[in-house]
């Protein structure tokens, strides 16, 4: 193919045109994690700049895989302590990459690669732990990012990606590596290796893409993770899967029957982890016997019961946090967690007024599809009476929206965005002036008075906390 781009051309295009924001994120995170004098606060601030990223980090920090002791993690600072400075940095980069790759391109190919990577990562981590490898989290990240070039190409490859996709469909028996060489002039695993070096993703990611002649146990675990993941896609009882499970049993030194049970369990865990990382569509492609819904695996069922003990604990954590010097984002996320998990809500959103007070803009959320709801949660405030979004600010009052108690309010705009007829919305105020709102709903469940009172209490505490933080900041400014 005359005039086709070379490997380095693709690296530069993805780096400079397709993913420049990710490059800046990499630099910001790596400059902190590579600095021996960097503080937890510096890494926390990078994460807290993005509420959606913050929510995902907290979810992962509370997961069984990364927090087996199940110590509750409600702040980013605590997440750094539980997961480690470098480990959390790698998780942040992985989350940013996954978000970037879910943005478009040949989505089917992207999701297929992503599903295999999550599956391989969990299988590799399990094998590495059984072999006594110390850096099991590094193994997990290396396998997760071990096909970053493939995912980037399918996402941003445009015409070249379409040509390769058509060739793979028309020639299913041909090795993908051969088709890549014919059409691109290089193998996509070389693009993975080059991007891993460009983005400083670590030497283990490079070795995952281009394994050496004498692999370590960590590298063997990664290779086996990919072998198992690929084989399982053809069926758990195929010859390919049986041979991969035999290899797993040999590597970790356990009976084949036990190895099969572990591998199948790892597939279920991989679907859970993918959903926790925000890749629920990819999670559904992981071959899990029985195939439960990934969102349910991730602990995002449509409804969970209120937990009074958790409510009290979060309120205590909020009081302890205010004794220090918290950021507004830390306060916000802790209150959101109290509303979502403590009250058993389907989803919860915080939205803030624009500086000119003409728009209400979603900033952070928790719950199933919360990121998408936050993006949609945008309302122009035109002062029209009767519209519930306007009335929250006109009256500085909270509303429990329900079919038989609308008090002459029109919730059509809010319902169009949220898809919910029954919901709570309340202003968060400082010095008597509303600056934003908390929104929450119970999905298909019907909330009761106790949940409503709990919601109002959390919102009140948020308002008091915001006033406290603002006063502390003003006092600090005066002292300077």
Short mmCIF file of C-alpha atoms in Angstrom, two decimals:
data_model
loop_
_atom_site.label_atom_id
_atom_site.label_comp_id
_atom_site.label_asym_id
_atom_site.label_seq_id
_atom_site.Cartn_x
_atom_site.Cartn_y
_atom_site.Cartn_z
CA UNK A 1 0.00 0.00 0.00
CA UNK A 2 1.65 3.18 -1.25
CA UNK A 3 1.89 6.07 1.15
CA UNK A 4 0.78 4.10 4.19
CA UNK A 5 1.83 5.30 7.62
CA UNK A 6 4.70 3.63 9.42
CA UNK A 7 4.81 2.53 13.04
CA UNK A 8 6.36 5.78 14.32
CA UNK A 9 3.83 7.80 12.30
CA UNK A 10 1.03 5.99 14.12
CA UNK A 11 2.67 6.59 17.51
CA UNK A 12 2.97 10.32 16.81
CA UNK A 13 -0.56 10.59 15.45
CA UNK A 14 -2.12 8.85 18.46
CA UNK A 15 0.06 10.84 20.87
CA UNK A 16 -0.39 14.28 19.30
CA UNK A 17 -3.77 14.21 17.55
CA UNK A 18 -5.93 11.48 19.02
CA UNK A 19 -4.92 11.36 22.69
CA UNK A 20 -3.05 14.55 23.66
CA UNK A 21 -5.10 14.94 26.86
CA UNK A 22 -4.05 11.47 28.00
CA UNK A 23 -0.41 12.40 27.39
CA UNK A 24 -0.81 15.38 29.73
CA UNK A 25 -2.44 13.11 32.33
CA UNK A 26 0.45 10.64 32.06
CA UNK A 27 2.97 13.43 32.56
CA UNK A 28 1.08 14.78 35.56
CA UNK A 29 0.73 11.39 37.27
CA UNK A 30 4.24 10.15 36.43
CA UNK A 31 5.88 13.39 37.57
CA UNK A 32 4.26 12.83 40.95
CA UNK A 33 4.82 9.07 41.31
CA UNK A 34 8.44 9.37 40.14
CA UNK A 35 9.14 12.13 42.66
CA UNK A 36 10.36 10.69 45.96
CA UNK A 37 9.37 13.90 47.73
CA UNK A 38 5.82 14.04 46.33
CA UNK A 39 2.96 13.99 48.82
CA UNK A 40 -0.26 12.02 48.93
CA UNK A 41 -2.08 15.33 48.57
CA UNK A 42 -0.48 16.00 45.18
CA UNK A 43 -1.71 12.73 43.70
CA UNK A 44 -5.09 13.20 45.38
CA UNK A 45 -5.51 16.61 43.76
CA UNK A 46 -4.84 15.20 40.29
CA UNK A 47 -7.60 12.65 40.86
CA UNK A 48 -10.02 15.07 42.53
CA UNK A 49 -9.93 17.39 39.53
CA UNK A 50 -12.19 14.87 37.78
CA UNK A 51 -15.25 13.87 39.86
CA UNK A 52 -16.06 10.88 37.64
CA UNK A 53 -12.49 9.60 37.97
CA UNK A 54 -12.65 10.15 41.73
CA UNK A 55 -15.83 8.08 42.02
CA UNK A 56 -14.27 5.21 40.04
CA UNK A 57 -11.08 5.29 42.11
CA UNK A 58 -13.11 5.04 45.32
CA UNK A 59 -15.16 2.18 43.90
CA UNK A 60 -12.02 0.23 42.95
CA UNK A 61 -10.36 1.01 46.28
CA UNK A 62 -13.36 -0.57 48.01
CA UNK A 63 -13.34 -3.67 45.78
CA UNK A 64 -12.38 -7.12 47.04
CA UNK A 65 -9.48 -7.37 44.60
CA UNK A 66 -7.71 -4.21 45.75
CA UNK A 67 -8.98 -4.09 49.31
CA UNK A 68 -9.34 -7.71 50.53
CA UNK A 69 -9.49 -6.55 54.16
CA UNK A 70 -12.60 -4.54 53.16
CA UNK A 71 -11.48 -1.47 55.10
CA UNK A 72 -13.99 1.25 54.10
CA UNK A 73 -12.42 3.84 51.80
CA UNK A 74 -14.36 7.06 51.41
CA UNK A 75 -11.64 9.57 50.47
CA UNK A 76 -8.91 9.62 47.85
CA UNK A 77 -6.28 10.13 50.54
CA UNK A 78 -7.38 6.89 52.15
CA UNK A 79 -7.34 5.18 48.74
CA UNK A 80 -3.66 6.12 48.35
CA UNK A 81 -2.93 4.53 51.72
CA UNK A 82 -4.79 1.30 50.89
CA UNK A 83 -3.59 0.85 47.32
CA UNK A 84 -0.16 2.41 47.49
CA UNK A 85 1.23 5.50 45.81
CA UNK A 86 2.49 3.86 42.60
CA UNK A 87 -0.38 1.38 42.47
CA UNK A 88 -3.01 4.10 42.54
CA UNK A 89 -1.10 6.04 39.89
CA UNK A 90 -1.25 3.00 37.59
CA UNK A 91 -4.97 2.58 38.26
CA UNK A 92 -5.60 6.23 37.37
CA UNK A 93 -3.76 5.88 34.05
CA UNK A 94 -5.64 2.67 33.28
CA UNK A 95 -8.99 4.34 33.98
CA UNK A 96 -8.11 7.28 31.74
CA UNK A 97 -7.03 4.96 28.92
CA UNK A 98 -10.21 2.91 29.13
CA UNK A 99 -12.36 6.06 29.04
CA UNK A 100 -10.47 7.26 25.96
CA UNK A 101 -10.89 3.95 24.12
CA UNK A 102 -14.62 3.78 24.80
CA UNK A 103 -15.12 7.05 22.92
CA UNK A 104 -15.58 5.66 19.40
CA UNK A 105 -13.93 3.91 16.47
CA UNK A 106 -14.71 0.28 15.64
CA UNK A 107 -16.46 -0.22 18.95
CA UNK A 108 -16.95 -3.95 18.55
CA UNK A 109 -13.23 -4.53 18.09
CA UNK A 110 -12.35 -2.14 20.94
CA UNK A 111 -14.70 -3.88 23.36
CA UNK A 112 -13.47 -7.32 22.30
CA UNK A 113 -9.84 -6.36 22.97
CA UNK A 114 -10.80 -4.68 26.24
CA UNK A 115 -12.75 -7.71 27.44
CA UNK A 116 -9.80 -9.99 26.71
CA UNK A 117 -7.44 -7.61 28.54
CA UNK A 118 -9.56 -7.51 31.70
CA UNK A 119 -9.96 -11.29 31.62
CA UNK A 120 -6.24 -11.82 31.05
CA UNK A 121 -5.34 -9.34 33.79
CA UNK A 122 -7.33 -11.15 36.48
CA UNK A 123 -6.11 -14.59 35.35
CA UNK A 124 -2.51 -13.31 35.30
CA UNK A 125 -2.77 -11.72 38.73
CA UNK A 126 -4.14 -14.95 40.18
CA UNK A 127 -1.40 -17.06 38.59
CA UNK A 128 1.32 -14.63 39.69
CA UNK A 129 0.09 -14.70 43.29
CA UNK A 130 0.05 -18.52 43.26
CA UNK A 131 3.64 -18.53 41.94
CA UNK A 132 4.85 -16.28 44.75
CA UNK A 133 5.38 -13.21 42.56
CA UNK A 134 5.51 -10.11 44.77
CA UNK A 135 4.36 -7.51 42.24
CA UNK A 136 0.89 -8.95 41.60
CA UNK A 137 -0.68 -5.50 41.05
CA UNK A 138 2.02 -4.67 38.51
CA UNK A 139 1.22 -7.94 36.74
CA UNK A 140 -2.47 -7.02 36.69
CA UNK A 141 -1.78 -3.57 35.17
CA UNK A 142 0.71 -4.97 32.63
CA UNK A 143 -1.82 -7.51 31.37
CA UNK A 144 -4.63 -4.93 31.41
CA UNK A 145 -2.57 -2.58 29.22
CA UNK A 146 -0.84 -5.33 27.27
CA UNK A 147 -2.88 -4.61 24.12
CA UNK A 148 -3.01 -0.85 24.38
CA UNK A 149 -1.78 -0.50 20.80
CA UNK A 150 -4.52 -2.76 19.49
CA UNK A 151 -7.20 -0.82 21.37
CA UNK A 152 -5.79 2.55 20.24
CA UNK A 153 -5.67 1.38 16.62
CA UNK A 154 -9.26 0.10 16.59
CA UNK A 155 -10.40 3.30 18.26
CA UNK A 156 -8.50 5.83 16.12
CA UNK A 157 -7.39 3.85 13.03
CA UNK A 158 -10.14 5.21 10.73
CA UNK A 159 -9.76 3.82 7.16
CA UNK A 160 -6.79 1.59 8.02
CA UNK A 161 -8.78 0.04 10.86
CA UNK A 162 -11.73 -0.57 8.53
CA UNK A 163 -9.45 -2.27 5.96
CA UNK A 164 -7.93 -4.54 8.59
CA UNK A 165 -11.34 -5.31 10.06
CA UNK A 166 -12.69 -6.31 6.62
CA UNK A 167 -9.63 -8.47 5.94
CA UNK A 168 -10.04 -10.28 9.25
CA UNK A 169 -13.71 -10.95 8.49
CA UNK A 170 -13.01 -12.14 4.92
CA UNK A 171 -10.01 -14.29 5.94
CA UNK A 172 -10.93 -15.75 9.35
CA UNK A 173 -8.35 -18.56 9.08
CA UNK A 174 -5.43 -16.21 8.43
CA UNK A 175 -3.26 -15.22 11.39
CA UNK A 176 -4.05 -11.62 12.46
CA UNK A 177 -0.29 -10.87 12.65
CA UNK A 178 0.07 -11.71 8.95
CA UNK A 179 -2.87 -9.51 7.96
CA UNK A 180 -1.45 -6.67 10.05
CA UNK A 181 1.90 -6.93 8.27
CA UNK A 182 0.22 -7.01 4.85
CA UNK A 183 -2.04 -4.01 5.47
CA UNK A 184 -0.07 -1.89 7.96
CA UNK A 185 3.52 -3.00 7.53
CA UNK A 186 3.89 -3.71 11.26
CA UNK A 187 2.23 -5.80 13.95
CA UNK A 188 -0.12 -4.09 16.39
CA UNK A 189 1.81 -5.54 19.32
CA UNK A 190 4.71 -3.34 18.16
CA UNK A 191 2.38 -0.34 18.42
CA UNK A 192 1.58 -1.45 21.99
CA UNK A 193 5.28 -1.63 22.83
CA UNK A 194 6.00 1.78 21.30
CA UNK A 195 3.05 3.49 23.01
CA UNK A 196 3.96 1.88 26.34
CA UNK A 197 7.44 3.41 26.05
CA UNK A 198 6.05 6.76 24.87
CA UNK A 199 3.62 6.94 27.79
CA UNK A 200 5.95 5.40 30.37
CA UNK A 201 3.54 2.61 31.19
CA UNK A 202 6.30 0.40 32.59
CA UNK A 203 8.71 -2.25 31.38
CA UNK A 204 6.30 -5.07 32.21
CA UNK A 205 3.73 -3.69 29.74
CA UNK A 206 6.45 -3.72 27.04
CA UNK A 207 7.41 -7.30 27.89
CA UNK A 208 3.73 -8.31 27.83
CA UNK A 209 3.54 -7.10 24.21
CA UNK A 210 6.95 -8.48 23.19
CA UNK A 211 7.95 -11.30 25.57
CA UNK A 212 11.62 -12.20 25.78
CA UNK A 213 13.29 -15.59 25.36
CA UNK A 214 13.65 -16.17 29.10
CA UNK A 215 10.46 -14.91 30.76
CA UNK A 216 10.16 -14.42 34.51
CA UNK A 217 7.29 -15.96 36.46
CA UNK A 218 5.49 -12.63 36.24
CA UNK A 219 5.83 -12.61 32.44
CA UNK A 220 4.77 -16.27 32.25
CA UNK A 221 1.66 -15.42 34.28
CA UNK A 222 0.78 -12.59 31.87
CA UNK A 223 1.26 -14.80 28.80
CA UNK A 224 -0.86 -17.51 30.41
CA UNK A 225 -3.55 -14.96 31.29
CA UNK A 226 -3.89 -14.00 27.64
CA UNK A 227 -3.82 -17.64 26.54
CA UNK A 228 -6.63 -18.52 28.95
CA UNK A 229 -8.70 -15.48 28.03
CA UNK A 230 -8.44 -16.16 24.30
CA UNK A 231 -9.16 -19.88 24.69
CA UNK A 232 -12.22 -19.32 26.89
CA UNK A 233 -13.78 -17.18 24.16
CA UNK A 234 -14.16 -20.38 22.12
CA UNK A 235 -15.79 -22.18 25.08
CA UNK A 236 -14.62 -23.42 28.46
CA UNK A 237 -14.66 -27.08 27.39
CA UNK A 238 -12.86 -26.79 24.07
CA UNK A 239 -9.46 -28.36 23.42
CA UNK A 240 -7.87 -24.90 23.50
CA UNK A 241 -9.36 -24.11 26.91
CA UNK A 242 -8.43 -27.54 28.30
CA UNK A 243 -4.80 -27.10 27.23
CA UNK A 244 -4.68 -23.59 28.68
CA UNK A 245 -6.04 -24.85 31.99
CA UNK A 246 -3.46 -27.66 31.98
CA UNK A 247 -0.73 -25.05 31.51
CA UNK A 248 -2.21 -23.02 34.37
CA UNK A 249 -2.18 -26.08 36.65
CA UNK A 250 1.46 -26.76 35.78
CA UNK A 251 2.54 -23.17 36.39
CA UNK A 252 0.87 -22.80 39.78
CA UNK A 253 1.33 -26.41 40.88
CA UNK A 254 -2.25 -27.51 41.54
CA UNK A 255 -4.54 -30.31 40.24
CA UNK A 256 -6.19 -29.63 36.89
CA UNK A 257 -9.71 -29.79 38.37
CA UNK A 258 -8.80 -27.12 40.91
CA UNK A 259 -7.16 -25.03 38.19
CA UNK A 260 -10.39 -25.12 36.16
CA UNK A 261 -12.46 -23.96 39.14
CA UNK A 262 -10.00 -21.12 39.80
CA UNK A 263 -9.94 -20.05 36.14
CA UNK A 264 -13.75 -20.01 35.85
CA UNK A 265 -13.98 -18.06 39.11
CA UNK A 266 -11.42 -15.59 37.76
CA UNK A 267 -13.62 -15.01 34.70
CA UNK A 268 -16.49 -13.99 36.98
CA UNK A 269 -14.14 -11.72 38.91
CA UNK A 270 -12.87 -10.21 35.64
CA UNK A 271 -16.42 -9.24 34.62
CA UNK A 272 -16.87 -7.61 38.03
CA UNK A 273 -13.58 -5.71 37.74
CA UNK A 274 -14.32 -4.51 34.20
CA UNK A 275 -17.66 -3.10 35.37
CA UNK A 276 -15.95 -1.39 38.31
CA UNK A 277 -13.56 0.25 35.84
CA UNK A 278 -16.53 1.65 33.91
CA UNK A 279 -16.39 -0.90 31.06
CA UNK A 280 -19.68 -2.75 31.59
CA UNK A 281 -20.14 -3.37 27.85
CA UNK A 282 -16.73 -5.05 27.68
CA UNK A 283 -17.55 -7.01 30.85
CA UNK A 284 -20.51 -8.61 29.08
CA UNK A 285 -18.12 -10.10 26.49
CA UNK A 286 -16.05 -11.98 29.08
CA UNK A 287 -17.05 -15.67 28.90
CA UNK A 288 -18.60 -16.21 32.31
CA UNK A 289 -20.63 -19.40 32.86
CA UNK A 290 -24.16 -18.27 33.70
CA UNK A 291 -23.26 -14.73 32.58
CA UNK A 292 -24.64 -12.56 35.44
CA UNK A 293 -25.05 -8.86 34.73
CA UNK A 294 -21.66 -7.11 35.18
CA UNK A 295 -23.25 -4.11 36.91
CA UNK A 296 -24.67 -6.45 39.53
CA UNK A 297 -21.26 -8.11 39.87
CA UNK A 298 -19.79 -4.66 40.48
CA UNK A 299 -22.16 -4.06 43.37
CA UNK A 300 -24.41 -1.74 41.37
CA UNK A 301 -27.72 -3.51 41.65
CA UNK A 302 -30.77 -1.37 40.96
CA UNK A 303 -31.47 -1.06 44.66
CA UNK A 304 -29.69 -1.79 47.91
CA UNK A 305 -31.14 -1.41 51.38
CA UNK A 306 -30.45 1.66 53.53
CA UNK A 307 -27.66 1.10 56.04
CA UNK A 308 -28.00 3.18 59.20
CA UNK A 309 -24.62 2.10 60.54
CA UNK A 310 -22.96 3.24 57.32
CA UNK A 311 -24.85 6.54 57.47
CA UNK A 312 -23.52 7.20 60.98
CA UNK A 313 -20.01 6.17 60.00
CA UNK A 314 -19.97 8.51 57.02
CA UNK A 315 -21.29 11.37 59.15
CA UNK A 316 -18.52 10.66 61.70
CA UNK A 317 -15.96 10.56 58.88
CA UNK A 318 -17.28 13.92 57.68
CA UNK A 319 -16.87 15.43 61.15
CA UNK A 320 -13.31 14.05 61.39
CA UNK A 321 -12.52 15.33 57.92
CA UNK A 322 -13.65 18.84 58.85
CA UNK A 323 -11.26 18.82 61.80
CA UNK A 324 -8.45 18.86 59.23
CA UNK A 325 -8.20 20.87 56.05
CA UNK A 326 -10.38 19.06 53.52
CA UNK A 327 -11.07 20.15 49.97
CA UNK A 328 -14.62 20.81 48.84
CA UNK A 329 -14.32 17.80 46.51
CA UNK A 330 -13.50 15.51 49.44
CA UNK A 331 -16.57 16.76 51.31
CA UNK A 332 -18.73 16.44 48.23
CA UNK A 333 -17.71 12.84 47.51
CA UNK A 334 -18.18 11.75 51.09
CA UNK A 335 -21.72 13.20 51.18
CA UNK A 336 -22.50 11.60 47.81
CA UNK A 337 -21.39 8.25 49.18
CA UNK A 338 -23.60 8.77 52.23
CA UNK A 339 -26.63 9.46 50.05
CA UNK A 340 -25.93 6.67 47.56
CA UNK A 341 -24.70 3.84 49.76
CA UNK A 342 -25.96 4.89 53.17
CA UNK A 343 -29.54 5.59 52.04
CA UNK A 344 -29.60 2.80 49.46
CA UNK A 345 -30.32 5.04 46.47
CA UNK A 346 -30.25 3.92 42.84
CA UNK A 347 -28.18 6.92 41.85
CA UNK A 348 -27.09 10.24 43.30
CA UNK A 349 -25.80 13.38 41.58
CA UNK A 350 -24.28 16.66 42.70
CA UNK A 351 -24.77 19.65 40.38
CA UNK A 352 -23.36 23.15 40.72
CA UNK A 353 -24.56 26.53 39.50
CA UNK A 354 -22.47 28.22 36.82
CA UNK A 355 -20.66 31.41 37.95
CA UNK A 356 -23.37 33.59 36.35
CA UNK A 357 -26.10 31.47 38.04
CA UNK A 358 -27.89 30.83 34.73
CA UNK A 359 -27.13 27.11 34.42
CA UNK A 360 -27.11 24.04 36.66
CA UNK A 361 -24.35 21.62 35.64
CA UNK A 362 -23.79 18.05 36.81
CA UNK A 363 -20.40 17.60 38.49
CA UNK A 364 -20.27 14.15 40.14
CA UNK A 365 -22.44 11.11 40.65
CA UNK A 366 -22.60 7.58 42.01
CA UNK A 367 -24.70 4.62 40.88
CA UNK A 368 -25.42 2.68 37.73
CA UNK A 369 -24.74 4.80 34.61
CA UNK A 370 -24.03 7.75 36.92
CA UNK A 371 -21.31 9.16 34.64
CA UNK A 372 -23.76 9.39 31.75
CA UNK A 373 -26.41 10.98 33.99
CA UNK A 374 -23.92 13.58 35.24
CA UNK A 375 -23.19 14.59 31.62
CA UNK A 376 -26.90 14.91 30.87
CA UNK A 377 -27.68 16.76 34.10
CA UNK A 378 -27.66 20.28 32.62
CA UNK A 379 -30.47 22.79 33.04
CA UNK A 380 -30.85 26.42 32.07
CA UNK A 381 -32.40 28.50 34.86
CA UNK A 382 -34.87 30.83 33.21
CA UNK A 383 -36.93 31.74 36.29
CA UNK A 384 -40.12 30.14 34.93
CA UNK A 385 -42.43 29.43 37.87
CA UNK A 386 -43.65 25.90 38.41
CA UNK A 387 -40.62 24.14 36.87
CA UNK A 388 -39.08 22.18 39.72
CA UNK A 389 -35.48 22.93 38.80
CA UNK A 390 -36.20 26.67 38.80
CA UNK A 391 -38.27 26.41 41.98
CA UNK A 392 -35.42 24.78 43.95
CA UNK A 393 -33.50 28.03 43.56
CA UNK A 394 -36.42 30.46 43.60
CA UNK A 395 -37.61 29.06 46.94
CA UNK A 396 -34.28 27.61 48.16
CA UNK A 397 -36.33 24.54 49.08
CA UNK A 398 -36.03 20.75 48.81
CA UNK A 399 -38.64 18.66 46.97
CA UNK A 400 -39.71 15.04 47.09
CA UNK A 401 -41.14 14.48 43.64
CA UNK A 402 -43.89 11.90 43.53
CA UNK A 403 -46.97 11.43 41.40
CA UNK A 404 -49.53 12.19 44.10
CA UNK A 405 -47.68 15.06 45.80
CA UNK A 406 -46.36 17.46 43.16
CA UNK A 407 -47.84 20.59 44.79
CA UNK A 408 -48.42 22.19 41.39
CA UNK A 409 -44.84 21.57 40.24
CA UNK A 410 -43.81 20.52 36.75
CA UNK A 411 -40.97 17.98 36.74
CA UNK A 412 -41.00 17.26 32.99
CA UNK A 413 -37.51 18.68 32.37
CA UNK A 414 -35.97 16.76 35.24
CA UNK A 415 -37.78 13.53 34.36
CA UNK A 416 -36.63 13.76 30.73
CA UNK A 417 -32.99 13.83 31.89
CA UNK A 418 -33.19 11.28 34.70
CA UNK A 419 -35.92 8.94 33.44
CA UNK A 420 -37.37 8.86 36.98
CA UNK A 421 -40.81 10.03 38.14
CA UNK A 422 -40.06 9.69 41.87
CA UNK A 423 -36.93 11.45 43.12
CA UNK A 424 -35.40 13.83 45.66
CA UNK A 425 -33.81 17.17 44.83
CA UNK A 426 -32.49 19.67 47.36
CA UNK A 427 -30.39 22.83 47.25
CA UNK A 428 -27.01 23.02 48.92
CA UNK A 429 -26.65 26.46 50.41
CA UNK A 430 -23.98 28.62 51.97
CA UNK A 431 -25.07 31.60 54.08
CA UNK A 432 -28.66 31.18 52.90
CA UNK A 433 -27.84 31.22 49.19
CA UNK A 434 -28.18 28.10 47.02
CA UNK A 435 -25.05 27.18 45.04
CA UNK A 436 -26.09 23.79 43.69
CA UNK A 437 -28.23 20.72 44.29
CA UNK A 438 -28.11 17.09 45.30
CA UNK A 439 -30.39 14.79 43.31
CA UNK A 440 -31.16 11.15 44.17
CA UNK A 441 -33.66 8.45 43.27
CA UNK A 442 -34.40 4.85 44.25
CA UNK A 443 -34.94 3.54 40.71
CA UNK A 444 -37.95 1.23 40.61
CA UNK A 445 -38.24 1.21 44.41
CA UNK A 446 -40.40 3.67 46.35
CA UNK A 447 -38.57 5.67 49.04
CA UNK A 448 -40.11 6.23 52.46
CA UNK A 449 -40.12 9.09 54.96
CA UNK A 450 -37.03 7.76 56.73
CA UNK A 451 -34.98 7.84 53.51
CA UNK A 452 -36.29 11.34 52.74
CA UNK A 453 -35.26 12.59 56.19
CA UNK A 454 -31.85 10.98 55.76
CA UNK A 455 -31.42 12.69 52.40
CA UNK A 456 -32.28 16.09 53.89
CA UNK A 457 -29.83 15.48 56.75
CA UNK A 458 -26.95 14.69 54.42
CA UNK A 459 -27.70 17.77 52.31
CA UNK A 460 -27.83 19.93 55.45
CA UNK A 461 -24.48 18.53 56.58
CA UNK A 462 -23.05 19.23 53.14
CA UNK A 463 -24.17 22.87 53.35
CA UNK A 464 -22.66 23.28 56.82
CA UNK A 465 -19.45 21.59 55.68
CA UNK A 466 -19.15 23.82 52.61
CA UNK A 467 -19.60 26.90 54.82
CA UNK A 468 -16.92 25.57 57.18
CA UNK A 469 -14.42 24.92 54.38
CA UNK A 470 -15.14 28.33 52.83
CA UNK A 471 -14.59 30.02 56.20
CA UNK A 472 -11.31 28.18 56.69
CA UNK A 473 -10.13 29.23 53.25
CA UNK A 474 -11.10 32.86 53.88
CA UNK A 475 -9.29 32.85 57.24
CA UNK A 476 -6.20 31.39 55.63
CA UNK A 477 -6.29 34.07 52.93
CA UNK A 478 -6.56 36.85 55.55
CA UNK A 479 -3.55 35.48 57.44
CA UNK A 480 -1.53 35.65 54.26
#
